[in-house]
Amino acid sequence: MDVFDILQSAESKFYMLTNKEGKTWIFPNENLQLSMELYQPSSFNGKLLRFCFPLFRDMLAWTKLFDLEVINVSLKNDLQQLLCRLFCISDLNFSVFCGTPGIHKKITIQLMSKDKILGYCKLTDSSVVHELFLREQKMLDWLCDEAVENIPICIHCGSLTNGIKVFVQSTIKTKKSRVIHEWGEIQKKFLEDLHRRTCEKRMFENTDFYKTILHLNNNIDWLMLPEQKSIVIKAMQVVSDYYKGCEVEFSVCHADFTPWNMFEENGNLFVFDWEYAQKSYPPYLDAFHYITQVAIIEKGIEDEKVIYRMVQENILFAEMKNRDIAYLCYLLHIIHFYFNINNGNFSTEDHSYKCWIKLIKNILANENYS
């Protein structure tokens, strides 16, 4: 799907910015600072752009950091009319993220009116991504019924006349919202509340996590290197033996609990993008994900022993029984997750993947599993 499937020529001035990874954003000239709340970079150049561009937007220096183009557009009429009707307004403004390359690529629009962010709209022409929209709608409705707080409300899930699928959700985001890149009490509190409100007892063989292990085992041949394959098989055996035939108390796992899928507002953590969430997973796997992915992706840590020590030192895990079993569960989940979202085309040479394998190997060696 191309972004110009939802845009048309108009008089309003927008800036189209593309970074070195090929990701593209479109921001309106009007109220640019609020519009750039959609843009949450981790690189120095990206952070520099987010802070300075609204103040010095006409400087030619930006073209050296980003591909920059000025365009004049508006939303196409059917989409504009739908969104105005949903939010009961007539003066809708917007910014656009054109999506991360991959089979789950989707367009995300930040919707605004004057100085307020109204919500977010995701769009796709992919049947695969549409299924994720339907899945997220169902998950958010269920979490709402379970009284989980500080998550979006699904406002609309449907289609435009041209067949493009639309998912619209609420937000509490403002100019003062803050993205937190370090683990702290606010993330711990959210996950503890999520577990408390969604935990239930069931036999291990009746859980979503058991289905994940089965699916990974049935597709293990994609792990091309024999050593990597044997390590993952051993980890699956250890985890399966630990839980086999047991009644477990599992709960909801967000499955992509990272700084770029959350923000802090008035002391509360607001978490979005629940399309990959699972209902019955071992508790607090999201915490392992946050710490591990921030270490690998944002901090560039390559030593698996350093990452493992960061997990051990986390206060959430200080009193956790069988912490290494839980971490193995997470690492098996993340390998399966990336296998799925890349449709089986996940490179064994990928930096994150190699780090996950080394972490599994380290845990198995430390615990001396025979």
Coordinates of C-alpha atoms in Angstrom, one line a residue:
M1 CA 0.0 0.0 0.0
D2 CA 1.3 3.4 -1.0
V3 CA 0.7 6.5 1.2
F4 CA -0.7 8.3 -1.8
D5 CA -3.6 5.8 -1.8
I6 CA -5.0 7.9 1.1
L7 CA -3.7 11.3 0.1
Q8 CA -4.8 13.8 -2.6
S9 CA -3.4 17.1 -3.9
A10 CA -4.4 20.1 -1.9
E11 CA -3.1 23.5 -0.7
S12 CA -1.9 22.5 2.7
K13 CA 1.9 22.3 3.1
F14 CA 3.5 19.2 4.4
Y15 CA 7.1 17.9 4.9
M16 CA 8.0 14.4 3.8
L17 CA 11.0 13.1 5.6
T18 CA 12.8 9.8 4.9
N19 CA 15.6 8.5 7.1
K20 CA 18.6 6.3 6.2
E21 CA 16.6 3.1 7.0
G22 CA 14.0 4.0 4.3
K23 CA 11.3 4.9 6.8
T24 CA 9.1 7.9 5.9
W25 CA 7.1 10.4 7.9
I26 CA 4.8 13.3 6.6
F27 CA 4.3 16.3 8.9
P28 CA 2.1 19.3 8.4
N29 CA 3.6 22.8 8.5
E30 CA 0.8 23.8 10.8
N31 CA 1.4 22.9 14.5
L32 CA 4.5 21.0 13.5
Q33 CA 5.7 20.3 17.1
L34 CA 2.5 18.5 18.1
S35 CA 2.5 16.6 14.8
M36 CA 6.0 15.2 15.5
E37 CA 4.7 13.4 18.5
L38 CA 4.2 10.6 16.0
Y39 CA 8.0 10.5 15.5
Q40 CA 9.9 8.8 18.4
P41 CA 13.5 8.3 17.3
S42 CA 16.3 6.6 19.2
S43 CA 19.3 7.8 17.1
F44 CA 21.1 11.1 17.9
N45 CA 20.2 12.6 14.4
G46 CA 16.6 11.6 14.9
K47 CA 16.4 13.2 18.3
L48 CA 18.1 16.3 16.9
L49 CA 15.5 16.5 14.1
R50 CA 12.5 16.1 16.5
F51 CA 13.7 18.9 18.8
C52 CA 15.0 21.4 16.2
F53 CA 13.0 20.9 13.1
P54 CA 9.8 22.7 14.3
L55 CA 12.0 25.7 15.2
F56 CA 14.3 25.8 12.2
R57 CA 12.3 24.0 9.5
D58 CA 13.6 26.0 6.6
M59 CA 17.3 25.3 7.2
L60 CA 18.8 23.5 4.2
A61 CA 21.0 21.5 6.6
W62 CA 18.1 19.1 7.2
T63 CA 18.4 17.7 3.7
K64 CA 21.9 16.4 4.6
L65 CA 20.5 14.3 7.5
F66 CA 17.2 13.3 5.8
D67 CA 15.6 13.1 2.4
L68 CA 13.3 16.1 2.7
E69 CA 10.5 17.1 0.3
V70 CA 7.7 19.6 0.5
I71 CA 4.4 18.4 -0.7
N72 CA 0.8 19.8 -0.7
V73 CA -1.8 17.2 0.2
S74 CA -4.8 16.4 2.3
L75 CA -6.6 13.1 3.2
K76 CA -8.8 11.7 0.6
N77 CA -12.4 12.6 1.0
D78 CA -13.8 9.3 2.2
L79 CA -11.2 8.9 4.9
Q80 CA -11.4 12.5 6.0
Q81 CA -15.2 12.2 6.3
L82 CA -15.0 9.0 8.3
L83 CA -12.5 10.4 10.8
C84 CA -14.3 13.7 11.2
R85 CA -17.5 11.7 11.9
L86 CA -15.9 9.4 14.4
F87 CA -14.4 12.3 16.4
C88 CA -17.3 14.7 15.8
I89 CA -15.1 17.5 14.4
S90 CA -14.7 19.4 11.1
D91 CA -11.1 20.8 11.4
L92 CA -9.0 17.6 11.4
N93 CA -5.3 17.8 11.0
F94 CA -2.9 14.9 10.7
S95 CA 0.7 13.5 10.4
V96 CA 1.7 10.2 8.9
F97 CA 4.2 7.4 9.4
C98 CA 4.4 5.3 6.3
G99 CA 5.3 2.1 8.0
T100 CA 8.2 -0.2 8.8
P101 CA 9.1 -2.4 5.8
G102 CA 7.9 -6.0 6.1
I103 CA 4.9 -8.2 5.6
H104 CA 3.1 -6.4 8.5
K105 CA 3.7 -3.0 7.1
K106 CA 0.9 -0.5 7.8
I107 CA 0.4 3.2 7.6
T108 CA -0.2 5.1 10.9
I109 CA -1.9 8.5 11.1
Q110 CA -1.8 10.8 14.1
L111 CA -5.1 12.7 14.2
M112 CA -5.3 16.2 15.7
S113 CA -7.6 19.1 16.1
K114 CA -6.1 22.4 17.1
D115 CA -3.7 21.7 20.0
K116 CA -5.1 18.2 20.9
I117 CA -4.2 14.7 19.7
L118 CA -7.4 12.9 19.2
G119 CA -6.3 9.4 18.4
Y120 CA -4.5 7.2 15.8
C121 CA -5.6 5.5 12.6
K122 CA -3.9 2.5 11.1
L123 CA -4.5 1.6 7.4
T124 CA -3.6 -1.4 5.2
D125 CA -4.6 -3.1 2.0
S126 CA -3.1 -6.4 3.3
S127 CA -5.4 -9.2 4.4
V128 CA -2.7 -10.4 6.8
V129 CA -2.5 -7.0 8.5
H130 CA -6.3 -6.7 8.5
E131 CA -6.4 -9.9 10.5
L132 CA -4.1 -8.1 13.0
F133 CA -6.5 -5.2 13.2
L134 CA -9.4 -7.6 14.0
R135 CA -7.3 -9.3 16.5
E136 CA -6.3 -6.1 18.2
Q137 CA -9.9 -4.9 18.3
K138 CA -10.9 -8.2 20.1
M139 CA -8.0 -8.0 22.5
L140 CA -8.7 -4.3 23.4
D141 CA -12.4 -5.0 24.0
W142 CA -11.6 -7.9 26.2
L143 CA -8.9 -6.0 28.2
C144 CA -11.5 -3.2 28.7
D145 CA -14.0 -5.7 30.1
E146 CA -11.2 -6.9 32.5
A147 CA -10.8 -3.2 33.7
V148 CA -7.2 -2.9 32.4
E149 CA -6.4 0.8 32.5
N150 CA -4.2 3.1 30.3
I151 CA -4.7 1.3 27.0
P152 CA -6.5 2.5 23.9
I153 CA -10.1 2.0 23.1
C154 CA -10.9 0.7 19.6
I155 CA -13.2 3.4 18.1
H156 CA -13.6 1.8 14.6
C157 CA -12.5 -1.2 12.6
G158 CA -13.8 -1.3 9.1
S159 CA -13.2 -0.6 5.4
L160 CA -13.2 2.4 3.0
T161 CA -15.1 2.2 -0.3
N162 CA -11.8 1.3 -2.1
G163 CA -11.2 -1.7 0.1
I164 CA -8.5 -0.2 2.4
K165 CA -8.9 -1.4 5.9
V166 CA -9.1 1.1 8.8
F167 CA -8.4 0.7 12.5
V168 CA -9.0 3.8 14.7
Q169 CA -8.1 4.0 18.4
S170 CA -8.1 6.6 21.2
T171 CA -5.2 8.0 23.0
I172 CA -4.4 10.2 26.0
K173 CA -1.2 11.5 24.4
T174 CA -0.3 15.2 24.7
K175 CA 2.7 17.5 24.0
K176 CA 3.8 16.7 27.6
S177 CA 3.8 12.9 27.1
R178 CA 7.2 11.4 27.7
V179 CA 8.8 8.3 26.2
I180 CA 10.9 6.4 28.8
H181 CA 13.9 4.5 27.7
E182 CA 15.0 3.1 31.1
W183 CA 13.2 0.4 33.1
G184 CA 11.6 1.7 36.3
E185 CA 8.7 1.5 38.7
I186 CA 6.2 2.8 36.1
Q187 CA 6.7 -0.2 33.8
K188 CA 6.7 -2.6 36.8
K189 CA 3.5 -1.2 38.1
F190 CA 1.7 -1.6 34.8
L191 CA 2.8 -5.2 34.3
E192 CA 1.9 -6.1 37.9
D193 CA -1.6 -4.7 37.3
L194 CA -2.0 -6.4 34.0
H195 CA -1.1 -9.7 35.5
R196 CA -3.4 -9.2 38.5
R197 CA -6.4 -8.4 36.2
T198 CA -5.9 -11.1 33.6
C199 CA -4.3 -14.0 35.3
E200 CA -6.1 -17.4 35.3
K201 CA -5.3 -20.9 36.1
R202 CA -5.3 -23.6 33.4
M203 CA -3.4 -26.7 32.4
F204 CA -0.1 -25.8 30.7
E205 CA -1.2 -27.8 27.6
N206 CA -4.2 -25.5 27.3
T207 CA -2.3 -22.2 27.1
D208 CA -1.2 -19.9 24.2
F209 CA 2.4 -20.4 25.3
Y210 CA 2.1 -24.1 24.8
K211 CA 0.8 -23.5 21.3
T212 CA 3.9 -21.2 20.6
I213 CA 6.3 -24.0 21.7
L214 CA 4.5 -26.5 19.5
H215 CA 4.5 -24.2 16.5
L216 CA 8.2 -23.4 17.0
N217 CA 9.0 -27.1 17.3
N218 CA 7.1 -27.9 14.1
N219 CA 9.0 -25.3 12.2
I220 CA 12.4 -25.8 13.8
D221 CA 14.1 -26.7 10.5
W222 CA 14.3 -23.0 9.5
L223 CA 17.1 -22.7 12.1
M224 CA 19.7 -23.5 9.6
L225 CA 22.8 -23.8 11.7
P226 CA 23.0 -27.1 13.6
E227 CA 24.4 -25.6 16.8
Q228 CA 21.6 -23.0 16.9
K229 CA 19.0 -25.6 16.2
S230 CA 20.2 -27.9 19.0
I231 CA 20.3 -25.0 21.5
V232 CA 16.7 -24.1 20.8
I233 CA 15.5 -27.7 20.9
K234 CA 17.2 -28.1 24.3
A235 CA 15.6 -25.0 25.6
M236 CA 12.1 -26.1 24.5
Q237 CA 12.7 -29.5 26.2
V238 CA 13.7 -27.8 29.4
V239 CA 10.7 -25.5 29.4
S240 CA 8.3 -28.2 28.4
D241 CA 9.6 -30.6 31.1
Y242 CA 9.2 -27.9 33.7
Y243 CA 5.5 -27.1 33.0
K244 CA 4.4 -30.5 31.6
G245 CA 1.1 -31.7 33.2
C246 CA 1.0 -28.7 35.6
E247 CA -1.7 -26.2 36.4
V248 CA -0.2 -22.8 35.7
E249 CA -1.3 -19.2 36.5
F250 CA -0.6 -17.4 33.2
S251 CA -1.8 -13.9 32.1
V252 CA -1.8 -11.5 29.2
C253 CA 1.5 -10.7 27.4
H254 CA 1.7 -7.6 25.3
A255 CA 4.4 -9.3 23.2
D256 CA 6.1 -6.0 22.0
F257 CA 6.5 -4.1 25.3
T258 CA 9.1 -1.6 24.3
P259 CA 9.6 2.2 24.8
W260 CA 8.3 2.8 21.2
N261 CA 5.0 1.3 22.1
M262 CA 4.3 3.3 25.2
F263 CA 4.5 6.7 26.8
E264 CA 4.2 8.3 30.3
E265 CA 1.4 10.8 30.9
N266 CA 0.7 12.3 34.3
G267 CA 2.6 9.5 36.1
N268 CA 0.8 6.7 34.3
L269 CA 2.1 4.4 31.6
F270 CA -0.1 4.2 28.5
V271 CA 0.6 1.2 26.3
F272 CA -0.6 0.7 22.7
D273 CA -0.2 -1.6 19.7
W274 CA -1.7 -4.8 21.2
E275 CA -2.1 -6.7 17.9
Y276 CA 0.4 -9.4 18.9
A277 CA -0.8 -9.8 22.5
Q278 CA -1.4 -13.3 23.9
K279 CA -3.9 -14.2 26.7
S280 CA -2.2 -17.0 28.5
Y281 CA 1.6 -16.6 28.7
P282 CA 4.0 -16.9 31.7
P283 CA 3.8 -13.7 33.7
Y284 CA 6.2 -10.8 33.1
L285 CA 7.7 -11.9 29.9
D286 CA 7.1 -8.3 28.7
A287 CA 9.7 -7.2 31.3
F288 CA 12.3 -9.5 29.9
H289 CA 11.4 -8.2 26.4
Y290 CA 11.8 -4.5 27.4
I291 CA 15.2 -5.0 29.1
T292 CA 16.6 -7.3 26.5
Q293 CA 15.5 -5.3 23.4
V294 CA 16.5 -1.9 24.9
A295 CA 19.9 -3.4 25.6
I296 CA 20.4 -4.8 22.1
I297 CA 18.7 -2.2 19.9
E298 CA 19.1 1.1 21.7
K299 CA 22.2 0.5 23.8
G300 CA 24.0 -1.7 21.3
I301 CA 25.1 -4.2 23.9
E302 CA 26.6 -7.3 22.3
D303 CA 27.8 -9.2 25.3
E304 CA 25.1 -11.7 26.3
K305 CA 26.5 -11.9 29.9
V306 CA 26.0 -8.2 30.4
I307 CA 22.4 -8.4 29.2
Y308 CA 21.8 -11.5 31.5
R309 CA 23.2 -9.6 34.4
M310 CA 20.9 -6.6 33.7
V311 CA 17.9 -9.0 33.9
Q312 CA 19.2 -10.6 37.1
E313 CA 19.6 -7.2 38.8
N314 CA 16.1 -6.0 37.9
I315 CA 14.0 -5.6 41.0
L316 CA 10.9 -7.2 39.4
F317 CA 12.8 -10.5 39.1
A318 CA 14.6 -10.4 42.5
E319 CA 12.0 -12.6 44.2
M320 CA 10.9 -14.5 41.1
K321 CA 11.1 -18.3 41.4
N322 CA 12.8 -20.1 38.5
R323 CA 13.8 -16.8 36.8
D324 CA 15.9 -18.6 34.3
I325 CA 13.0 -20.8 33.2
A326 CA 11.0 -17.6 32.7
Y327 CA 13.8 -16.0 30.7
L328 CA 14.0 -19.1 28.5
C329 CA 10.3 -18.8 27.9
Y330 CA 10.8 -15.3 26.7
L331 CA 13.7 -16.1 24.4
L332 CA 11.7 -18.9 22.8
H333 CA 8.8 -16.6 22.4
I334 CA 10.8 -13.8 20.7
I335 CA 12.5 -16.2 18.3
H336 CA 9.0 -17.6 17.4
F337 CA 7.6 -14.0 17.2
Y338 CA 10.2 -12.8 14.7
F339 CA 9.9 -16.0 12.7
N340 CA 6.2 -15.3 12.3
I341 CA 6.3 -11.6 11.5
N342 CA 9.0 -12.2 8.9
N343 CA 7.0 -15.1 7.4
G344 CA 9.9 -17.5 8.0
N345 CA 12.5 -15.3 6.3
F346 CA 14.4 -14.4 9.4
S347 CA 18.1 -14.4 8.9
T348 CA 20.2 -16.5 11.3
E349 CA 22.9 -13.9 10.9
D350 CA 20.6 -11.1 12.3
H351 CA 22.3 -9.4 15.2
S352 CA 19.4 -9.7 17.6
Y353 CA 18.8 -13.4 16.7
K354 CA 22.4 -14.3 17.4
C355 CA 22.2 -12.5 20.7
W356 CA 19.1 -14.4 21.7
I357 CA 20.7 -17.7 20.9
K358 CA 23.8 -16.8 23.0
L359 CA 21.5 -15.9 25.9
I360 CA 19.8 -19.3 25.7
K361 CA 23.2 -21.0 25.5
N362 CA 24.4 -19.0 28.5
I363 CA 21.3 -19.9 30.7
L364 CA 21.5 -23.6 29.8
A365 CA 25.2 -23.6 30.7
N366 CA 24.7 -21.7 34.0
E367 CA 22.0 -24.1 35.2
N368 CA 23.9 -27.2 33.9
Y369 CA 20.8 -28.7 32.4
S370 CA 21.6 -32.3 31.5

